[in-house]
PDB file of C-alpha atoms in Angstrom:
ATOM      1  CA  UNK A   1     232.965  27.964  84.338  1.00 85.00           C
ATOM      2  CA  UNK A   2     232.986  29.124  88.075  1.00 82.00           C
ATOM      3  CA  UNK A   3     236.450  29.347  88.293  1.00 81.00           C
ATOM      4  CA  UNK A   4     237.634  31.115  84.959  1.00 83.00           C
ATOM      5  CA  UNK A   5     234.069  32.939  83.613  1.00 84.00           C
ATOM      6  CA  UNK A   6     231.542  33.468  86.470  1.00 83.00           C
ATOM      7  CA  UNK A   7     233.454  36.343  87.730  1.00 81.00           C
ATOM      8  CA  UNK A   8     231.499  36.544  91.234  1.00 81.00           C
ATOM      9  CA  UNK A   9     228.150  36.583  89.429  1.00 87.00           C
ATOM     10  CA  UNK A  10     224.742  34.387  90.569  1.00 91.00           C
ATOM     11  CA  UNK A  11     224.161  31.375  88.995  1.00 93.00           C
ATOM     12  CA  UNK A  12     220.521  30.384  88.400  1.00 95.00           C
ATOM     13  CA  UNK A  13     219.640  26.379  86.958  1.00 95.00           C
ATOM     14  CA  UNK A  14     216.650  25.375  85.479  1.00 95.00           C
ATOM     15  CA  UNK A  15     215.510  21.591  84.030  1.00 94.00           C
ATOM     16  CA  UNK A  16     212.625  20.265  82.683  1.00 92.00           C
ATOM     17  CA  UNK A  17     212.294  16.410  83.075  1.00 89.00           C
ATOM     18  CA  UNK A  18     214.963  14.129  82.479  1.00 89.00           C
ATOM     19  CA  UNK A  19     216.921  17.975  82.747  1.00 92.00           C
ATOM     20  CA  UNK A  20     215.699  18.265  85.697  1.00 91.00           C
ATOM     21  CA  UNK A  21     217.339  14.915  86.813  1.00 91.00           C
ATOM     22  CA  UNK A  22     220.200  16.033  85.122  1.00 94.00           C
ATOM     23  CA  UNK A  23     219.985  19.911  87.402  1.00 94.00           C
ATOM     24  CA  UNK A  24     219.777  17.625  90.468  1.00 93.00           C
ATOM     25  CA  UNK A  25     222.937  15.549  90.474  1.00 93.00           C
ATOM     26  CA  UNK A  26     224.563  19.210  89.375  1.00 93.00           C
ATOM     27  CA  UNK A  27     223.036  20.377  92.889  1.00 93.00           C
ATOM     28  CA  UNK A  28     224.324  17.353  94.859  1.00 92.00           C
ATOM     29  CA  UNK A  29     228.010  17.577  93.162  1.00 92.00           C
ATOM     30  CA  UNK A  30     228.337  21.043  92.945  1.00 90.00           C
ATOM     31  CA  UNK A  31     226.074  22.994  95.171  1.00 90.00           C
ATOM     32  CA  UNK A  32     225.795  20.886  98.267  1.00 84.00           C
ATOM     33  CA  UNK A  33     228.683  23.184  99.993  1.00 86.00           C
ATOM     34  CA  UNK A  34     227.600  25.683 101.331  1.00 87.00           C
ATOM     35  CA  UNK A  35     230.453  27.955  99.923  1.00 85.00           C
ATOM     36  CA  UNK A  36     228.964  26.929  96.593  1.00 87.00           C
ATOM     37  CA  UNK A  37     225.669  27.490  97.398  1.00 91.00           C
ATOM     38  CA  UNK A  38     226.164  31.090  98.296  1.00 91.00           C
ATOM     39  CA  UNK A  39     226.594  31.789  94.641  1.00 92.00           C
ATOM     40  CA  UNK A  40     223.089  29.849  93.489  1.00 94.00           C
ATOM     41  CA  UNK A  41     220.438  32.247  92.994  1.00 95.00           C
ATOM     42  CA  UNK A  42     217.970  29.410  92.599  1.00 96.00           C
ATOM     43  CA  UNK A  43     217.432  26.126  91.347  1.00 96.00           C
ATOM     44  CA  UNK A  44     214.249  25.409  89.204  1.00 97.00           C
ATOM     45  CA  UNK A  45     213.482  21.421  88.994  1.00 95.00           C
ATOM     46  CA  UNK A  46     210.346  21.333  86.865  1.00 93.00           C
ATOM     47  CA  UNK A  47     208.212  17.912  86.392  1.00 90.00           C
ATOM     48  CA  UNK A  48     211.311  15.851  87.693  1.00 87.00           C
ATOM     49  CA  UNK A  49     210.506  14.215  90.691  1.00 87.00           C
ATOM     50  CA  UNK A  50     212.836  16.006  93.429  1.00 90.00           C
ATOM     51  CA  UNK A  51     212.900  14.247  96.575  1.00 90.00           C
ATOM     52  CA  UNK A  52     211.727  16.168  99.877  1.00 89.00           C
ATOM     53  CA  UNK A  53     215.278  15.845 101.248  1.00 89.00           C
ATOM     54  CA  UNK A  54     217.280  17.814  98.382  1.00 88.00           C
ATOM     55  CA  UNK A  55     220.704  18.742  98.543  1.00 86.00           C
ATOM     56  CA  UNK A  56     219.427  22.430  98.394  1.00 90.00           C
ATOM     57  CA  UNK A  57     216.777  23.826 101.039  1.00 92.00           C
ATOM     58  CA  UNK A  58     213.536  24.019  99.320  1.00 93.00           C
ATOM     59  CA  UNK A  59     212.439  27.859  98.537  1.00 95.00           C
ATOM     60  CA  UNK A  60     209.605  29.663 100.960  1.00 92.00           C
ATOM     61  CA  UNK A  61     208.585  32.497  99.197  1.00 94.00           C
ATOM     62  CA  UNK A  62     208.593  34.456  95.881  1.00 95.00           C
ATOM     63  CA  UNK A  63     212.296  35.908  96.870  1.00 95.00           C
ATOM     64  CA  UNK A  64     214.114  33.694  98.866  1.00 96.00           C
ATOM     65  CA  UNK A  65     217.687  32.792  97.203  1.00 96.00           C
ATOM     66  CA  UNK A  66     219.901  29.701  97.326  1.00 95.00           C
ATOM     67  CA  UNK A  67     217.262  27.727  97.544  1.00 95.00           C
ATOM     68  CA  UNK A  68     215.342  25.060  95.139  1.00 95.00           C
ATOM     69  CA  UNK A  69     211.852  25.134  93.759  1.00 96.00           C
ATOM     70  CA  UNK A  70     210.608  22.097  92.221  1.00 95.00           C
ATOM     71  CA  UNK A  71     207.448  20.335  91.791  1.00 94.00           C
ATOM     72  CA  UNK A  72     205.881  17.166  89.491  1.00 91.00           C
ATOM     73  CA  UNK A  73     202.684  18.345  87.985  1.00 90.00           C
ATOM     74  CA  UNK A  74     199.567  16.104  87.785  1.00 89.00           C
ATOM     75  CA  UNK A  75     196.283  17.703  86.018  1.00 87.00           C
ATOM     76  CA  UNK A  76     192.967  16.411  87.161  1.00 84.00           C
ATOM     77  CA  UNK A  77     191.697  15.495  90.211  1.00 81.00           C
ATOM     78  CA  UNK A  78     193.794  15.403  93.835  1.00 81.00           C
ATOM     79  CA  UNK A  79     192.944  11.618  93.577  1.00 84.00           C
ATOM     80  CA  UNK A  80     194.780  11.189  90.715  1.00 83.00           C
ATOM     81  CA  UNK A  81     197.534  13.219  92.244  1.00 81.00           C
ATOM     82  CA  UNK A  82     197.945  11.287  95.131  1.00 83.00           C
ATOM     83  CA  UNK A  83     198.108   8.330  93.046  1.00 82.00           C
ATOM     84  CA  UNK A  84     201.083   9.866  91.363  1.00 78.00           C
ATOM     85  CA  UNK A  85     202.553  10.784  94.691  1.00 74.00           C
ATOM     86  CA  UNK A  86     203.505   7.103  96.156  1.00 73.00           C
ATOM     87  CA  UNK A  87     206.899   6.081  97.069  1.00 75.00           C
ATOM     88  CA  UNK A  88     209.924   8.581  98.485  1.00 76.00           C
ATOM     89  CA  UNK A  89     208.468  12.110  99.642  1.00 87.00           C
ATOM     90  CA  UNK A  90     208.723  14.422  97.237  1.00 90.00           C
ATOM     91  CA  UNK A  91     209.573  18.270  96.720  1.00 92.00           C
ATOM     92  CA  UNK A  92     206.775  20.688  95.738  1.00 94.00           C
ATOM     93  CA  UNK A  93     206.810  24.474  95.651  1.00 95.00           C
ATOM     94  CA  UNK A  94     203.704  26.253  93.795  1.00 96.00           C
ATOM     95  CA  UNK A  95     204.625  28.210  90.956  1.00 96.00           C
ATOM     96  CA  UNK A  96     202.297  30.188  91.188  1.00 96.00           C
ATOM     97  CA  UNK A  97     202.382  31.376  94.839  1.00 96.00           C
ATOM     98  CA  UNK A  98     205.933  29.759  95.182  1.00 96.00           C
ATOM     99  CA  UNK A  99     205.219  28.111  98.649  1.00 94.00           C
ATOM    100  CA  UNK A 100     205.151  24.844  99.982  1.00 89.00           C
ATOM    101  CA  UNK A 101     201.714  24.845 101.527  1.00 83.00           C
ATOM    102  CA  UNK A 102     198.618  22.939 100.388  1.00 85.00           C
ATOM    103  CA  UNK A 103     196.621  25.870  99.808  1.00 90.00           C
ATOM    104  CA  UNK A 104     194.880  26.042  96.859  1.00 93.00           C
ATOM    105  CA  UNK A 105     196.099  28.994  94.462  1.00 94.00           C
ATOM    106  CA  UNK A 106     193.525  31.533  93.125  1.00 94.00           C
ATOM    107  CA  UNK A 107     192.851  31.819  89.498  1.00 94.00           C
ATOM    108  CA  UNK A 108     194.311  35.548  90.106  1.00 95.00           C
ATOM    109  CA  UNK A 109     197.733  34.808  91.257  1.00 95.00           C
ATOM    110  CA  UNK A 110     198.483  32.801  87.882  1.00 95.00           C
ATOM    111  CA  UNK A 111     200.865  35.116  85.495  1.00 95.00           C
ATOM    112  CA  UNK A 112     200.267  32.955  82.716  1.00 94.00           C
ATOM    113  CA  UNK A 113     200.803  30.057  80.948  1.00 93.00           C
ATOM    114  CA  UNK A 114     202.090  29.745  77.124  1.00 90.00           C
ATOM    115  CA  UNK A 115     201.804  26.789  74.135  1.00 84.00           C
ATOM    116  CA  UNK A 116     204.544  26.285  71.925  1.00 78.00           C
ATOM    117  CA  UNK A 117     204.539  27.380  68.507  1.00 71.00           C
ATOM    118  CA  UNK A 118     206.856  27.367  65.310  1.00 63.00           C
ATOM    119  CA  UNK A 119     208.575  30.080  64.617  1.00 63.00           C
ATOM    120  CA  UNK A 120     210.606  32.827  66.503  1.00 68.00           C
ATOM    121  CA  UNK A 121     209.339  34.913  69.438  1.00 71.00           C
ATOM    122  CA  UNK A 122     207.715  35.137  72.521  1.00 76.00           C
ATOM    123  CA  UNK A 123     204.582  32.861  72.975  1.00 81.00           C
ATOM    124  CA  UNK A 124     201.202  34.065  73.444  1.00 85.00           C
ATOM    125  CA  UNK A 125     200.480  34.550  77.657  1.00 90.00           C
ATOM    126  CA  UNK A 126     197.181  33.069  78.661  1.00 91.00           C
ATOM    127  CA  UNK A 127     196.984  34.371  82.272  1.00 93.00           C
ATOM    128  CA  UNK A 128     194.269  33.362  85.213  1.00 93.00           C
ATOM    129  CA  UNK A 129     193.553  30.159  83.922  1.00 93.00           C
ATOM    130  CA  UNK A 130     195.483  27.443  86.305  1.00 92.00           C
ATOM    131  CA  UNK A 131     194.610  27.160  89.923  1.00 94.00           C
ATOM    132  CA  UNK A 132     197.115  24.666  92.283  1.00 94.00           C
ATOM    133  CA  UNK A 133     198.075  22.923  95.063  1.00 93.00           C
ATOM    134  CA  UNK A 134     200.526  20.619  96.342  1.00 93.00           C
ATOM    135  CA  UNK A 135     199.165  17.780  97.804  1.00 90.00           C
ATOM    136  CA  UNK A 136     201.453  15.109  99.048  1.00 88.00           C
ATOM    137  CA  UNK A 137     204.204  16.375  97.428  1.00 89.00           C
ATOM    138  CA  UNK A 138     203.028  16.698  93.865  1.00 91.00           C
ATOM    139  CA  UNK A 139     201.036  19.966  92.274  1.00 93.00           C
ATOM    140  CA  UNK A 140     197.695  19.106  91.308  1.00 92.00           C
ATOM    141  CA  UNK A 141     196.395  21.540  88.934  1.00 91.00           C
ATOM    142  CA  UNK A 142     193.150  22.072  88.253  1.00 87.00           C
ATOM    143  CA  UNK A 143     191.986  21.702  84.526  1.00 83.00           C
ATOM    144  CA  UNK A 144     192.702  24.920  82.837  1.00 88.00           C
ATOM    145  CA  UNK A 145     190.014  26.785  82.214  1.00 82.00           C
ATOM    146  CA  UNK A 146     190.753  27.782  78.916  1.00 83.00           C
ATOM    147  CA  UNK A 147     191.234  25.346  75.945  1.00 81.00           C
ATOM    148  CA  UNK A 148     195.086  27.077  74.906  1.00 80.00           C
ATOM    149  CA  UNK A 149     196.520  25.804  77.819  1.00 84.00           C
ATOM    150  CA  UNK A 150     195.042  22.588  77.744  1.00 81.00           C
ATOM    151  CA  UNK A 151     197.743  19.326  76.175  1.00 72.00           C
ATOM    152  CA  UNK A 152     196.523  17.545  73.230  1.00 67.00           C
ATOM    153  CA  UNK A 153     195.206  13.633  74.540  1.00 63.00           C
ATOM    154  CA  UNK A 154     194.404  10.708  72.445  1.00 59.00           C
ATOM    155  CA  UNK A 155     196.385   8.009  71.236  1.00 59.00           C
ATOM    156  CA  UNK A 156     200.545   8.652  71.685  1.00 55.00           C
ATOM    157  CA  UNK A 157     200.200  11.300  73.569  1.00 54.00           C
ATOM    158  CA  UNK A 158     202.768  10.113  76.663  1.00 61.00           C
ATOM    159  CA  UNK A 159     205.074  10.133  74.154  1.00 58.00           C
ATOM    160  CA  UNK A 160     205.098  13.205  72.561  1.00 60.00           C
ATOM    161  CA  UNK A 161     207.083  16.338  74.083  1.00 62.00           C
ATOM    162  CA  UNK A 162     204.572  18.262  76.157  1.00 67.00           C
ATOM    163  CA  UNK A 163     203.589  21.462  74.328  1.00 74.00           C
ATOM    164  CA  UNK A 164     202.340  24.099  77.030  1.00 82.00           C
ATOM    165  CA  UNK A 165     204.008  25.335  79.570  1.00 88.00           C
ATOM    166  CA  UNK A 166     201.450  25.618  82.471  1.00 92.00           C
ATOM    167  CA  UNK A 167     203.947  28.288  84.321  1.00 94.00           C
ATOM    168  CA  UNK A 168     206.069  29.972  81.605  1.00 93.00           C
ATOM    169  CA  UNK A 169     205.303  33.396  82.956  1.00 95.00           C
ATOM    170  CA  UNK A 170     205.052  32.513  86.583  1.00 96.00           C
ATOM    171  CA  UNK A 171     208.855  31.250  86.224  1.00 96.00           C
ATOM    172  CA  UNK A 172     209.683  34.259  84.214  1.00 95.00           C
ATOM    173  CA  UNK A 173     209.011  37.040  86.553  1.00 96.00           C
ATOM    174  CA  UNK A 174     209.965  34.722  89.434  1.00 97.00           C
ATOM    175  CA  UNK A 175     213.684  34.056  88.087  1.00 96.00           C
ATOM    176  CA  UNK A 176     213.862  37.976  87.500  1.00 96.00           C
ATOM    177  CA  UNK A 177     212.885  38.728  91.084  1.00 96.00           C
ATOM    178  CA  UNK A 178     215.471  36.327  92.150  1.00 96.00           C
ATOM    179  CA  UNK A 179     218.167  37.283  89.691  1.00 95.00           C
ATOM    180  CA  UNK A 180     218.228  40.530  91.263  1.00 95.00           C
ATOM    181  CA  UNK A 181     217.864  39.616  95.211  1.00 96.00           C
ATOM    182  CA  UNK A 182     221.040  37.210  94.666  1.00 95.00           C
ATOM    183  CA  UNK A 183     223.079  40.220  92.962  1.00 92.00           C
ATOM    184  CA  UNK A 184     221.985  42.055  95.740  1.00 93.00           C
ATOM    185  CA  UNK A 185     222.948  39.891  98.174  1.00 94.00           C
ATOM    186  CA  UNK A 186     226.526  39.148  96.773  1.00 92.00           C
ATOM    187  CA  UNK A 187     227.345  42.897  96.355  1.00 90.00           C
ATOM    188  CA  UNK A 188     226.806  43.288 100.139  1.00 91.00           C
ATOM    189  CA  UNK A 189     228.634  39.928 101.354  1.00 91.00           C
ATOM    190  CA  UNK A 190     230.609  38.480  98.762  1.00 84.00           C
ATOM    191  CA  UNK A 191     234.129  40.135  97.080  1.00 79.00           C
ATOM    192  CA  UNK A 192     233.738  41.204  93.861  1.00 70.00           C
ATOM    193  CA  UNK A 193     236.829  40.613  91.023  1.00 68.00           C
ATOM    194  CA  UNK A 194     238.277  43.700  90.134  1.00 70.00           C
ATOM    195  CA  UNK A 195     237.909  45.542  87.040  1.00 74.00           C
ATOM    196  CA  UNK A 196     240.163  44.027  84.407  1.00 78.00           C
ATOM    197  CA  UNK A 197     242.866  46.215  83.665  1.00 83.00           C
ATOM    198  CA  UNK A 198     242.918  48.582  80.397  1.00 87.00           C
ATOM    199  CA  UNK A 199     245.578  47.416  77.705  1.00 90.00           C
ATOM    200  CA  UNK A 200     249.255  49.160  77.658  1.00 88.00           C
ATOM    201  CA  UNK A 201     250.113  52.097  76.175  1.00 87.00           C
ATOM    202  CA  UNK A 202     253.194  52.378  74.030  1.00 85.00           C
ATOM    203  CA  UNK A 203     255.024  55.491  74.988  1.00 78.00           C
ATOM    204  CA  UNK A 204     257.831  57.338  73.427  1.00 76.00           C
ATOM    205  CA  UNK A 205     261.255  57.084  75.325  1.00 73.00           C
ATOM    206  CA  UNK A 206     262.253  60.706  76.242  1.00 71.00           C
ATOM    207  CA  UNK A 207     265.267  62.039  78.432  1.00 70.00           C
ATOM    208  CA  UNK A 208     265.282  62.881  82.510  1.00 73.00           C
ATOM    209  CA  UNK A 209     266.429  65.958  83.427  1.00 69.00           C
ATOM    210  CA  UNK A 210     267.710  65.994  86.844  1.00 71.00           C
ATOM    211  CA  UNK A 211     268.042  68.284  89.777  1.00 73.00           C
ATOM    212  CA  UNK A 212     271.789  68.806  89.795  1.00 75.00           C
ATOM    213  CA  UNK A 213     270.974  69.976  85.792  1.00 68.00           C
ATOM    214  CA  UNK A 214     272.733  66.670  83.984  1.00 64.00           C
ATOM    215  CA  UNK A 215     270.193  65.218  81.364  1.00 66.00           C
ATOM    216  CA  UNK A 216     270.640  61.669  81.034  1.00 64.00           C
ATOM    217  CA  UNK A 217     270.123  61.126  77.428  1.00 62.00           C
ATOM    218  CA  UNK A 218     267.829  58.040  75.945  1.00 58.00           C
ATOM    219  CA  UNK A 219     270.045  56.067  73.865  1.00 62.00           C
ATOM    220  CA  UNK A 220     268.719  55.177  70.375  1.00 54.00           C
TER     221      UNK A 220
END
């Protein structure tokens, strides 16, 4: 793909889980050069455990590019999230400030969260309901305060296929914002391919009339 169809364009990657595993041995065999890298818009590692010491420098703010944001979520208490924290260091960015720090995130800088539904479309946005903060490496979020954004418990639920998206319009406007500061940035530092040539013309033979008056003739 980045040799015959990317055409000089930013590449962003986003997983989600086991994808997200998947996203990060992409980064280490593919993105750990740093003449690779300066294509990457961003990498987005969501609820996959990446470790502190990526392949890919770990974003600091809302535009940086060529960078990774990732983060494992944990909902309750930062007890629990500590809990879920032990062994290697691990990578956590706050989607909804997108830094590293251990603030905690106001209700008011949350775009929105969404729960999956059948059927085509856009999800409903529930916005300023999920405060965060990374502590020891994984995002402890707060309960939601409203009951849409909140997963179903009981009995199976570990296994079933999480159904809200805590972030979905946090990530949305964020991968926008970046989209366009890595175009940006390759317009003013990268070469760009040039413009495809249009297809040939058929044109009729005709004679050549030269100076000393002969016309060579076209020969049918």
């Amino acid at each position: 793909y980045m040799q015959m169809r990317n055409q000089g364009r930013a590449v962003m990657i986003a997983g989600v889980g086991q994808g997200g595993r998947h996203a990060l041995r992409l980064l280490k065999d593919r993105f750990a050069d740093p003449a690779a890298r300066r294509r990457l818009a961003a990498a987005y590692l969501i609820d996959a455990e990446a470790p502190a010491d990526a392949p890919i420098p770990l974003c600091r703010s809302a535009s940086d590019i060529q960078c990774l944001a990732a983060w494992t979520t944990s909902v309750g208490s930062e007890a629990k999230a500590r809990r879920a924290a032990r062994g290697s260091p691990l990578a956590c960015i706050n989607p909804t400030t997108w830094t590293a720090n251990g603030a905690l995130s106001p209700l008011s800088a949350h775009r929105g969260g969404a729960r999956a539904r059948s059927g085509e479309g856009q999800p409903d946005i529930t916005a300023q309901a999920v405060s965060a903060k990374c502590v020891a490496g994984v995002l402890q979020v707060r309960a939601p305060v409203k009951a849409a954004l909140r997963e179903p418990g009981g009995w199976g639920a570990r296994v079933r296929p999480p159904q809200v998206n805590l972030f979905f319009a946090d990530i949305a406007f964020n991968a926008g914002t970046r989209a366009r500061a890595a175009s940006a940035w390759l317009d003013d530092n990268e070469p760009k391919p040039a413009r495809p040539l249009p297809p040939p013309q058929a044109l009729p033979d005709s004679p050549i009339y030269r100076e000393d008056g002969i016309v060579d003739r076209v020969e049918p």
